[in-house]
Amino acid sequence: MSDTDDVADAGFDEWLDAAETGDAYYLECANGHGSLPPRRVCLDCGATDLEEVGLPERGEIETFTITHVPTPAFEEDAPYATAIANVGPVRITGQVVGIDPEGVETGLEVELEITVSETTGERVIGFRPA
């Protein structure tokens, strides 16, 4: 791992640690806009004074796609569903776990779960049906 990798993951690895222990959070500016670390500037208004706020336990899948032919980095995980879920004021992208990919649908209520890629052994954001 290079020094550049350390910088790129700064904040995000800490967030993954918090999410694994049930303490996931998002960053909120004074105007109520939400984002996830490592972002330190509000995307909506440019504010830099962001507060950590507990992430709701459940969210809802907004959209998804099923991958049958993956890149080599996720070869052992296929087929799998990747989704964008609305979780409170933030949208999070993750892999849907604990359900056959064909059973995933828009509106499915999910809970955040940090899981491990079968191919890379790296932690990834996952969504488990609630």
C-alpha positions as semicolon CSV with decimal commas, in nm:
position;residue;x (nm);y (nm);z (nm)
1;M;0,000;0,000;0,000
2;S;0,136;0,342;-0,092
3;D;0,112;0,668;0,099
4;T;-0,146;0,776;-0,158
5;D;-0,367;0,481;-0,060
6;D;-0,343;0,585;0,305
7;V;-0,466;0,933;0,219
8;A;-0,744;0,803;-0,007
9;D;-0,882;0,581;0,271
10;A;-0,841;0,834;0,554
11;G;-1,179;0,874;0,720
12;F;-1,347;0,597;0,524
13;D;-1,173;0,313;0,710
14;E;-1,273;0,479;1,038
15;W;-1,631;0,496;0,910
16;L;-1,623;0,126;0,817
17;D;-1,495;0,048;1,170
18;A;-1,783;0,247;1,322
19;A;-2,039;0,081;1,093
20;E;-1,911;-0,266;1,188
21;T;-1,979;-0,194;1,555
22;G;-2,326;-0,048;1,487
23;D;-2,211;0,313;1,523
24;A;-2,240;0,426;1,159
25;Y;-2,282;0,799;1,112
26;Y;-2,311;1,063;0,847
27;L;-2,183;1,418;0,836
28;E;-2,438;1,697;0,850
29;C;-2,396;2,070;0,789
30;A;-2,599;2,342;0,963
31;N;-2,842;2,339;0,667
32;G;-2,927;1,971;0,724
33;H;-2,748;1,832;0,418
34;G;-2,591;1,490;0,475
35;S;-2,282;1,316;0,335
36;L;-2,048;1,033;0,429
37;P;-1,681;1,049;0,527
38;P;-1,416;1,115;0,420
39;R;-1,592;1,418;0,271
40;R;-1,525;1,729;0,478
41;V;-1,712;1,985;0,267
42;C;-2,091;1,984;0,215
43;L;-2,168;1,901;-0,149
44;D;-2,487;2,108;-0,143
45;C;-2,376;2,435;0,016
46;G;-1,998;2,420;0,062
47;A;-2,010;2,437;0,442
48;T;-1,703;2,301;0,619
49;D;-1,850;2,283;0,971
50;L;-1,988;1,927;0,967
51;E;-2,122;1,732;1,264
52;E;-2,130;1,353;1,304
53;V;-2,490;1,230;1,333
54;G;-2,596;0,867;1,388
55;L;-2,708;0,694;1,071
56;P;-3,060;0,544;1,080
57;E;-3,060;0,165;1,120
58;R;-3,266;0,105;0,806
59;G;-3,287;0,237;0,456
60;E;-3,462;0,161;0,130
61;I;-3,321;0,053;-0,204
62;E;-3,370;0,328;-0,458
63;T;-3,213;0,154;-0,757
64;F;-2,998;-0,151;-0,825
65;T;-2,821;-0,356;-1,089
66;I;-2,729;-0,724;-1,103
67;T;-2,380;-0,811;-1,223
68;H;-2,337;-1,150;-1,387
69;V;-2,002;-1,083;-1,562
70;P;-1,785;-0,885;-1,317
71;T;-1,440;-0,735;-1,337
72;P;-1,164;-0,967;-1,209
73;A;-1,172;-0,777;-0,875
74;F;-1,517;-0,926;-0,797
75;E;-1,503;-1,251;-0,994
76;E;-1,581;-1,479;-0,698
77;D;-1,870;-1,260;-0,581
78;A;-2,079;-1,291;-0,902
79;P;-2,362;-1,286;-0,957
80;Y;-2,434;-1,002;-0,717
81;A;-2,661;-0,702;-0,684
82;T;-2,523;-0,354;-0,625
83;A;-2,771;-0,098;-0,497
84;I;-2,807;0,263;-0,400
85;A;-3,009;0,294;-0,081
86;N;-3,157;0,600;0,083
87;V;-3,052;0,589;0,447
88;G;-3,177;0,901;0,620
89;P;-3,043;1,206;0,437
90;V;-2,768;1,015;0,253
91;R;-2,754;0,775;-0,039
92;I;-2,514;0,484;0,002
93;T;-2,390;0,240;-0,262
94;G;-2,333;-0,118;-0,153
95;Q;-2,362;-0,485;-0,239
96;V;-2,690;-0,653;-0,145
97;V;-2,622;-0,962;0,071
98;G;-2,834;-1,230;0,234
99;I;-3,076;-1,258;-0,058
100;D;-3,069;-1,408;-0,405
101;P;-2,984;-1,123;-0,646
102;E;-3,302;-1,198;-0,843
103;G;-3,505;-1,120;-0,527
104;V;-3,374;-0,764;-0,497
105;E;-3,626;-0,494;-0,583
106;T;-3,670;-0,120;-0,561
107;G;-3,823;-0,024;-0,227
108;L;-3,672;-0,321;-0,039
109;E;-3,605;-0,222;0,322
110;V;-3,243;-0,294;0,416
111;E;-2,996;-0,265;0,702
112;L;-2,634;-0,166;0,661
113;E;-2,384;-0,450;0,702
114;I;-2,011;-0,435;0,648
115;T;-1,912;-0,752;0,466
116;V;-1,602;-0,890;0,297
117;S;-1,553;-0,942;-0,076
118;E;-1,502;-1,311;-0,150
119;T;-1,257;-1,216;-0,426
120;T;-1,038;-0,951;-0,262
121;G;-1,092;-1,010;0,110
122;E;-1,148;-0,633;0,146
123;R;-1,433;-0,487;0,350
124;V;-1,724;-0,358;0,145
125;I;-2,052;-0,189;0,228
126;G;-2,340;-0,432;0,218
127;F;-2,716;-0,415;0,256
128;R;-2,908;-0,700;0,418
129;P;-3,289;-0,718;0,385
130;A;-3,446;-0,592;0,708
